[in-house]
mmCIF file of C-alpha atoms in Angstrom:
data_model
loop_
_atom_site.group_PDB
_atom_site.id
_atom_site.type_symbol
_atom_site.label_atom_id
_atom_site.label_comp_id
_atom_site.label_asym_id
_atom_site.label_seq_id
_atom_site.Cartn_x
_atom_site.Cartn_y
_atom_site.Cartn_z
ATOM 1 C CA MET J 1 -0.088 0.203 0.101
ATOM 2 C CA PHE J 2 2.827 2.423 1.118
ATOM 3 C CA HIS J 3 4.612 1.727 -2.213
ATOM 4 C CA SER J 4 1.725 2.604 -4.582
ATOM 5 C CA ASN J 5 1.042 5.869 -2.654
ATOM 6 C CA PHE J 6 4.726 6.764 -2.240
ATOM 7 C CA THR J 7 5.672 5.734 -5.682
ATOM 8 C CA GLN J 8 2.420 7.555 -7.556
ATOM 9 C CA VAL J 9 3.174 10.146 -5.553
ATOM 10 C CA GLY J 10 6.866 9.881 -7.263
ATOM 11 C CA HIS J 11 5.769 9.879 -10.205
ATOM 12 C CA SER J 12 4.014 12.658 -10.062
ATOM 13 C CA ILE J 13 6.331 15.228 -9.246
ATOM 14 C CA SER J 14 8.475 13.886 -11.440
ATOM 15 C CA ILE J 15 6.559 14.675 -14.697
ATOM 16 C CA TRP J 16 6.174 17.946 -13.063
ATOM 17 C CA LEU J 17 9.536 18.743 -13.707
ATOM 18 C CA THR J 18 9.333 17.163 -16.897
ATOM 19 C CA VAL J 19 6.600 19.609 -17.669
ATOM 20 C CA THR J 20 8.610 22.423 -15.357
ATOM 21 C CA LEU J 21 12.386 21.708 -17.607
ATOM 22 C CA ALA J 22 9.948 22.321 -21.165
ATOM 23 C CA VAL J 23 9.160 25.845 -19.851
ATOM 24 C CA TRP J 24 12.153 26.404 -18.875
ATOM 25 C CA ARG J 25 14.019 25.361 -21.919
ATOM 26 C CA TYR J 26 10.697 26.993 -24.171
ATOM 27 C CA ILE J 27 11.340 30.762 -22.178
ATOM 28 C CA ALA J 28 15.227 30.311 -22.660
ATOM 29 C CA VAL J 29 15.281 29.895 -27.163
ATOM 30 C CA ALA J 30 12.060 31.936 -27.572
ATOM 31 C CA HIS J 31 12.588 35.119 -24.829
ATOM 32 C CA PRO J 32 16.248 34.627 -24.494
ATOM 33 C CA GLN J 33 16.171 38.843 -23.699
ATOM 34 C CA HIS J 34 13.698 37.531 -20.121
ATOM 35 C CA ASN J 35 15.786 34.450 -19.842
ATOM 36 C CA ARG J 36 17.687 35.890 -16.815
ATOM 37 C CA GLU J 37 14.662 37.477 -14.855
ATOM 38 C CA TRP J 38 11.970 34.817 -15.739
ATOM 39 C CA CYS J 39 13.686 31.686 -14.745
ATOM 40 C CA SER J 40 16.259 33.004 -11.978
ATOM 41 C CA MET J 41 17.311 30.598 -9.560
ATOM 42 C CA GLN J 42 14.779 31.967 -6.678
ATOM 43 C CA ARG J 43 11.976 31.523 -8.681
ATOM 44 C CA THR J 44 13.500 28.362 -9.809
ATOM 45 C CA ILE J 45 13.778 26.771 -6.448
ATOM 46 C CA CYS J 46 10.082 27.855 -5.795
ATOM 47 C CA VAL J 47 8.526 26.358 -8.693
ATOM 48 C CA ILE J 48 10.218 23.019 -7.254
ATOM 49 C CA LEU J 49 9.231 23.096 -4.100
ATOM 50 C CA THR J 50 5.859 23.960 -5.427
ATOM 51 C CA GLY J 51 6.072 20.619 -7.086
ATOM 52 C CA TYR J 52 7.051 18.968 -4.193
ATOM 53 C CA LEU J 53 3.986 20.551 -1.853
ATOM 54 C CA VAL J 54 1.347 20.074 -4.133
ATOM 55 C CA CYS J 55 1.928 16.528 -5.786
ATOM 56 C CA PRO J 56 1.157 14.668 -2.573
ATOM 57 C CA LEU J 57 -1.864 17.047 -2.065
ATOM 58 C CA ILE J 58 -3.336 16.379 -5.716
ATOM 59 C CA CYS J 59 -2.967 12.535 -4.922
ATOM 60 C CA ILE J 60 -5.603 12.414 -2.265
ATOM 61 C CA PRO J 61 -7.643 10.923 -3.494
ATOM 62 C CA VAL J 62 -5.419 7.965 -4.285
ATOM 63 C CA TYR J 63 -4.872 7.814 -0.998
ATOM 64 C CA PHE J 64 -8.257 6.927 -0.028
ATOM 65 C CA SER J 65 -9.653 5.013 -3.235
ATOM 66 C CA PHE J 66 -7.961 1.804 -2.140
ATOM 67 C CA ASP J 67 -7.373 -0.087 1.469
ATOM 68 C CA ILE J 68 -6.313 -3.410 2.679
ATOM 69 C CA THR J 69 -9.063 -6.265 3.129
ATOM 70 C CA PRO J 70 -8.121 -9.711 4.255
ATOM 71 C CA LYS J 71 -9.689 -12.516 3.445
ATOM 72 C CA VAL J 72 -10.230 -15.668 5.419
ATOM 73 C CA GLY J 73 -9.391 -19.495 3.420
ATOM 74 C CA LEU J 74 -7.878 -22.997 2.707
ATOM 75 C CA VAL J 75 -4.902 -22.083 1.840
ATOM 76 C CA ASP J 76 -2.626 -24.584 -0.215
ATOM 77 C CA ASP J 77 1.245 -24.959 0.038
ATOM 78 C CA ALA J 78 1.364 -22.402 -2.657
ATOM 79 C CA GLY J 79 -0.241 -19.755 -0.639
ATOM 80 C CA GLU J 80 -3.116 -19.379 -2.969
ATOM 81 C CA PHE J 81 -6.671 -20.052 -1.794
ATOM 82 C CA SER J 82 -7.433 -23.474 -2.389
ATOM 83 C CA LYS J 83 -9.852 -24.812 -5.650
ATOM 84 C CA SER J 84 -9.758 -28.396 -4.706
ATOM 85 C CA ASN J 85 -11.467 -30.469 -3.364
ATOM 86 C CA ASP J 86 -8.768 -32.971 -3.116
ATOM 87 C CA SER J 87 -8.469 -33.757 0.136
ATOM 88 C CA SER J 88 -4.828 -35.097 -0.136
ATOM 89 C CA THR J 89 -3.928 -31.710 -1.262
ATOM 90 C CA PRO J 90 -2.287 -30.111 1.981
ATOM 91 C CA VAL J 91 -4.403 -27.227 3.067
ATOM 92 C CA HIS J 92 -4.517 -24.842 6.243
ATOM 93 C CA ASN J 93 -6.369 -22.129 7.137
ATOM 94 C CA ALA J 94 -4.586 -18.764 6.442
ATOM 95 C CA THR J 95 -5.175 -15.142 6.405
ATOM 96 C CA LEU J 96 -4.562 -13.423 2.802
ATOM 97 C CA TYR J 97 -4.351 -9.518 2.340
ATOM 98 C CA TYR J 98 -5.488 -7.558 -1.111
ATOM 99 C CA VAL J 99 -5.146 -3.986 -1.924
ATOM 100 C CA SER J 100 -8.380 -3.231 -3.275
ATOM 101 C CA LEU J 101 -10.831 -0.664 -3.814
ATOM 102 C CA SER J 102 -11.865 0.642 -0.787
ATOM 103 C CA GLU J 103 -15.255 0.807 1.244
ATOM 104 C CA LEU J 104 -15.043 4.149 0.777
ATOM 105 C CA SER J 105 -14.584 4.808 -3.060
ATOM 106 C CA GLN J 106 -17.293 2.380 -3.357
ATOM 107 C CA ALA J 107 -20.034 4.969 -1.220
ATOM 108 C CA ASN J 108 -22.265 7.658 -2.637
ATOM 109 C CA ASN J 109 -22.176 6.160 -6.113
ATOM 110 C CA ASN J 110 -18.418 5.635 -6.700
ATOM 111 C CA LEU J 111 -17.948 9.453 -6.335
ATOM 112 C CA LEU J 112 -14.484 9.241 -4.341
ATOM 113 C CA TYR J 113 -13.971 6.237 -6.992
ATOM 114 C CA ASP J 114 -14.223 8.168 -10.317
ATOM 115 C CA VAL J 115 -12.713 12.223 -8.695
ATOM 116 C CA ASN J 116 -9.695 9.858 -8.264
ATOM 117 C CA PHE J 117 -9.503 8.237 -11.624
ATOM 118 C CA TRP J 118 -10.828 12.084 -13.539
ATOM 119 C CA ILE J 119 -7.723 13.388 -11.250
ATOM 120 C CA TYR J 120 -5.244 10.493 -12.047
ATOM 121 C CA SER J 121 -5.765 10.723 -16.045
ATOM 122 C CA VAL J 122 -6.221 14.483 -16.708
ATOM 123 C CA VAL J 123 -5.020 16.398 -14.496
ATOM 124 C CA ILE J 124 -1.832 13.903 -13.960
ATOM 125 C CA LYS J 125 -1.591 12.133 -17.404
ATOM 126 C CA ILE J 126 -3.003 13.449 -20.167
ATOM 127 C CA ILE J 127 -2.416 17.433 -19.142
ATOM 128 C CA PRO J 128 1.167 17.197 -18.831
ATOM 129 C CA CYS J 129 1.535 14.930 -22.336
ATOM 130 C CA ILE J 130 -0.481 17.404 -23.782
ATOM 131 C CA ALA J 131 2.197 20.639 -22.782
ATOM 132 C CA LEU J 132 4.752 18.814 -23.157
ATOM 133 C CA THR J 133 3.861 18.314 -26.729
ATOM 134 C CA ILE J 134 3.287 21.327 -27.386
ATOM 135 C CA LEU J 135 6.493 22.903 -26.113
ATOM 136 C CA SER J 136 8.618 20.325 -27.035
ATOM 137 C CA LEU J 137 7.507 21.007 -31.053
ATOM 138 C CA ARG J 138 7.323 25.289 -30.280
ATOM 139 C CA LEU J 139 10.426 25.152 -29.162
ATOM 140 C CA VAL J 140 11.828 22.333 -32.124
ATOM 141 C CA CYS J 141 9.729 25.261 -34.181
ATOM 142 C CA ALA J 142 11.903 27.500 -32.422
ATOM 143 C CA LEU J 143 15.534 26.018 -32.785
ATOM 144 C CA MET J 144 15.070 25.081 -36.266
ATOM 145 C CA ASP J 145 14.100 28.951 -36.656
ATOM 146 C CA ALA J 146 17.299 30.015 -35.494
ATOM 147 C CA LYS J 147 19.497 27.570 -37.421
ATOM 148 C CA LYS J 148 17.985 28.627 -40.670
ATOM 149 C CA ARG J 149 18.802 32.358 -39.558
ATOM 150 C CA ARG J 150 22.550 31.481 -38.971
ATOM 151 C CA GLN J 151 22.426 29.634 -42.556
ATOM 152 C CA LYS J 152 20.640 33.262 -44.050
ATOM 153 C CA LEU J 153 23.842 35.048 -42.252
ATOM 154 C CA THR J 154 26.480 32.983 -43.506
ATOM 155 C CA SER J 155 24.691 31.969 -46.763
ATOM 156 C CA SER J 156 26.982 35.145 -48.415
ATOM 157 C CA SER J 157 30.432 33.279 -47.106
ATOM 158 C CA SER J 158 31.589 31.457 -49.206
ATOM 159 C CA ARG J 159 33.410 29.196 -45.816
ATOM 160 C CA LYS J 160 31.435 28.644 -42.822
ATOM 161 C CA SER J 161 33.294 29.157 -39.406
ATOM 162 C CA VAL J 162 34.578 26.176 -36.803
ATOM 163 C CA LYS J 163 31.388 28.359 -34.744
ATOM 164 C CA ASN J 164 28.578 27.588 -36.898
ATOM 165 C CA LEU J 165 29.181 24.828 -37.489
ATOM 166 C CA ASP J 166 29.455 23.846 -34.059
ATOM 167 C CA LYS J 167 25.810 26.290 -33.179
ATOM 168 C CA GLU J 168 24.223 24.505 -36.398
ATOM 169 C CA ARG J 169 25.784 20.858 -34.757
ATOM 170 C CA GLN J 170 23.818 21.705 -31.213
ATOM 171 C CA THR J 171 20.727 22.547 -32.615
ATOM 172 C CA ASP J 172 20.905 19.227 -34.810
ATOM 173 C CA ARG J 173 21.835 17.484 -31.405
ATOM 174 C CA THR J 174 19.609 19.315 -29.028
ATOM 175 C CA THR J 175 16.184 18.929 -32.218
ATOM 176 C CA ARG J 176 16.947 15.225 -31.560
ATOM 177 C CA MET J 177 17.067 15.265 -28.032
ATOM 178 C CA LEU J 178 14.166 17.013 -27.518
ATOM 179 C CA LEU J 179 12.130 14.746 -30.210
ATOM 180 C CA ALA J 180 13.554 11.348 -28.159
ATOM 181 C CA VAL J 181 12.630 13.172 -25.343
ATOM 182 C CA LEU J 182 8.508 14.296 -26.344
ATOM 183 C CA LEU J 183 8.426 10.524 -28.180
ATOM 184 C CA LEU J 184 9.625 8.229 -24.784
ATOM 185 C CA PHE J 185 7.088 10.938 -22.391
ATOM 186 C CA LEU J 186 3.889 10.369 -24.643
ATOM 187 C CA ILE J 187 4.679 6.693 -25.228
ATOM 188 C CA THR J 188 5.136 5.461 -21.164
ATOM 189 C CA GLU J 189 2.011 8.024 -20.087
ATOM 190 C CA PHE J 190 -0.503 8.883 -22.573
ATOM 191 C CA PRO J 191 -1.924 5.799 -22.881
ATOM 192 C CA GLN J 192 -1.498 5.974 -19.070
ATOM 193 C CA GLY J 193 -3.771 9.283 -19.048
ATOM 194 C CA ILE J 194 -6.020 7.092 -21.247
ATOM 195 C CA LEU J 195 -6.733 3.727 -19.533
ATOM 196 C CA GLY J 196 -7.229 5.691 -16.180
ATOM 197 C CA LEU J 197 -10.230 7.586 -18.766
ATOM 198 C CA LEU J 198 -12.067 4.622 -19.442
ATOM 199 C CA SER J 199 -11.499 3.609 -16.265
ATOM 200 C CA ALA J 200 -13.995 7.007 -15.107
ATOM 201 C CA VAL J 201 -16.038 6.456 -18.137
ATOM 202 C CA LEU J 202 -16.468 2.775 -18.586
ATOM 203 C CA ASN J 203 -16.312 2.275 -14.677
ATOM 204 C CA LYS J 204 -15.433 -0.831 -12.551
ATOM 205 C CA GLN J 205 -15.947 -3.595 -14.586
ATOM 206 C CA PHE J 206 -13.105 -2.423 -17.574
ATOM 207 C CA PHE J 207 -11.265 -1.130 -13.909
ATOM 208 C CA ASN J 208 -11.208 -5.510 -13.261
ATOM 209 C CA GLU J 209 -10.068 -6.321 -16.948
ATOM 210 C CA CYS J 210 -8.159 -4.134 -18.341
ATOM 211 C CA TYR J 211 -6.522 -1.489 -15.916
ATOM 212 C CA ILE J 212 -5.072 -4.279 -13.817
ATOM 213 C CA SER J 213 -4.765 -6.415 -16.646
ATOM 214 C CA LEU J 214 -2.502 -3.850 -18.134
ATOM 215 C CA GLY J 215 -0.590 -2.780 -14.800
ATOM 216 C CA GLU J 216 2.732 -4.471 -15.068
ATOM 217 C CA VAL J 217 2.472 -3.645 -18.321
ATOM 218 C CA MET J 218 2.498 0.211 -17.764
ATOM 219 C CA ASP J 219 5.037 -0.239 -14.489
ATOM 220 C CA ILE J 220 7.693 -2.082 -16.666
ATOM 221 C CA LEU J 221 6.668 1.421 -19.503
ATOM 222 C CA ALA J 222 7.505 4.573 -16.258
ATOM 223 C CA LEU J 223 10.758 2.491 -15.751
ATOM 224 C CA PHE J 224 12.206 1.815 -18.867
ATOM 225 C CA ASN J 225 11.556 5.489 -19.737
ATOM 226 C CA SER J 226 13.362 6.430 -16.587
ATOM 227 C CA ALA J 227 16.198 4.682 -17.287
ATOM 228 C CA ILE J 228 16.304 5.701 -21.252
ATOM 229 C CA ASN J 229 15.701 9.400 -20.178
ATOM 230 C CA PHE J 230 19.261 8.949 -18.060
ATOM 231 C CA ILE J 231 21.117 7.944 -20.355
ATOM 232 C CA LEU J 232 19.700 10.021 -23.456
ATOM 233 C CA TYR J 233 20.758 13.137 -21.488
ATOM 234 C CA CYS J 234 24.140 12.370 -20.685
ATOM 235 C CA ALA J 235 24.887 10.742 -24.634
ATOM 236 C CA MET J 236 23.159 14.323 -25.532
ATOM 237 C CA SER J 237 23.630 16.678 -23.432
ATOM 238 C CA ARG J 238 27.171 17.778 -23.155
ATOM 239 C CA GLN J 239 26.220 19.883 -20.971
ATOM 240 C CA PHE J 240 23.946 17.594 -18.419
ATOM 241 C CA ARG J 241 27.432 15.435 -18.597
ATOM 242 C CA THR J 242 29.459 18.949 -17.366
ATOM 243 C CA THR J 243 26.860 19.103 -14.872
ATOM 244 C CA PHE J 244 27.019 15.557 -13.732
ATOM 245 C CA SER J 245 30.286 15.424 -13.683
ATOM 246 C CA ILE J 246 30.972 18.687 -11.447
ATOM 247 C CA LEU J 247 27.885 18.158 -8.368
ATOM 248 C CA PHE J 248 29.138 13.828 -8.304
ATOM 249 C CA ARG J 249 32.834 14.382 -9.030
ATOM 250 C CA PRO J 250 35.054 12.839 -5.673
ATOM 251 C CA SER J 251 36.177 15.867 -3.763
ATOM 252 C CA TRP J 252 39.840 13.771 -3.939
ATOM 253 C CA MET J 253 39.446 13.868 -7.931
ATOM 254 C CA PRO J 254 40.379 17.507 -9.750
ATOM 255 C CA VAL J 255 38.458 18.968 -11.795
ATOM 256 C CA PRO J 256 39.648 19.717 -15.436
ATOM 257 C CA GLN J 257 40.097 23.541 -16.203
ATOM 258 C CA VAL J 258 37.269 22.880 -19.249
ATOM 259 C CA GLU J 259 34.889 22.713 -17.161
ATOM 260 C CA ALA J 260 35.364 24.506 -14.655
ATOM 261 C CA ASN J 261 35.372 27.817 -16.944
ATOM 262 C CA GLY J 262 32.540 26.120 -18.849
ATOM 263 C CA HIS J 263 29.891 26.248 -16.219
ATOM 264 C CA ASN J 264 30.652 29.394 -14.171
ATOM 265 C CA GLY J 265 28.806 32.482 -14.945
ATOM 266 C CA HIS J 266 27.091 29.974 -17.946
ATOM 267 C CA THR J 267 24.825 28.397 -16.704
ATOM 268 C CA THR J 268 20.921 29.556 -17.751
ATOM 269 C CA THR J 269 22.214 29.641 -21.691
ATOM 270 C CA GLN J 270 24.287 26.461 -22.111
ATOM 271 C CA VAL J 271 20.732 24.780 -21.115
ATOM 272 C CA THR J 272 19.782 25.646 -24.222
ATOM 273 C CA GLN J 273 22.836 24.646 -26.395
ATOM 274 C CA VAL J 274 23.775 21.335 -24.907
#
């Protein structure tokens, strides 16, 4: 029970931070003149703390929708309720506990059940998916427009400078990374939102027959997304690798001069130039 609730809250916070990062990236690219003001360190800390405070409150219906239900019966050696009438099979009386829908969620015409799945599907899943899709697509368009402007400025010269070539490669890497992150996020989260929405609309029969059966598949997708995202950022983002190295480098290991210089005073702009 604790694992179920704690995982839901932690995953909701992760989604909130993912969407926040997309908003920060879009502001840095589309409105660079306001970047330092709108995305200051103080506001960033406030947004992160807001996510850690609001997400547990949004998940309150989840806490009361499920409960631990005891069931007493004859249990075989495998720990399952015996369905056989064969007297030769050794069985014994035992109490097994299951996580199932609570009595509160089934009262008042399943009001809490419906509220839980509407919040889960729409607020926690579908809205972040739509927001991240719009932000990522607009960010990709802004990066492509910037690339086209650089190409027009350098079209008059016969040879492109090394700096311009490096910026174009950075833009291409950023575009590919954003599309990969968006695709992974949608593959993982959008089906869960649709299944949750159908559970709210079609009620308990769909939840028992379809949603529960696909629960392990959705868990695997969530784990896959978390693991691949970290590898993706490390492989495609130089700034991510540099910051990660500085944060987690042992104290006895010297910091290369290039990393130290690349990190000081340019964190805000370099986030968009991975």
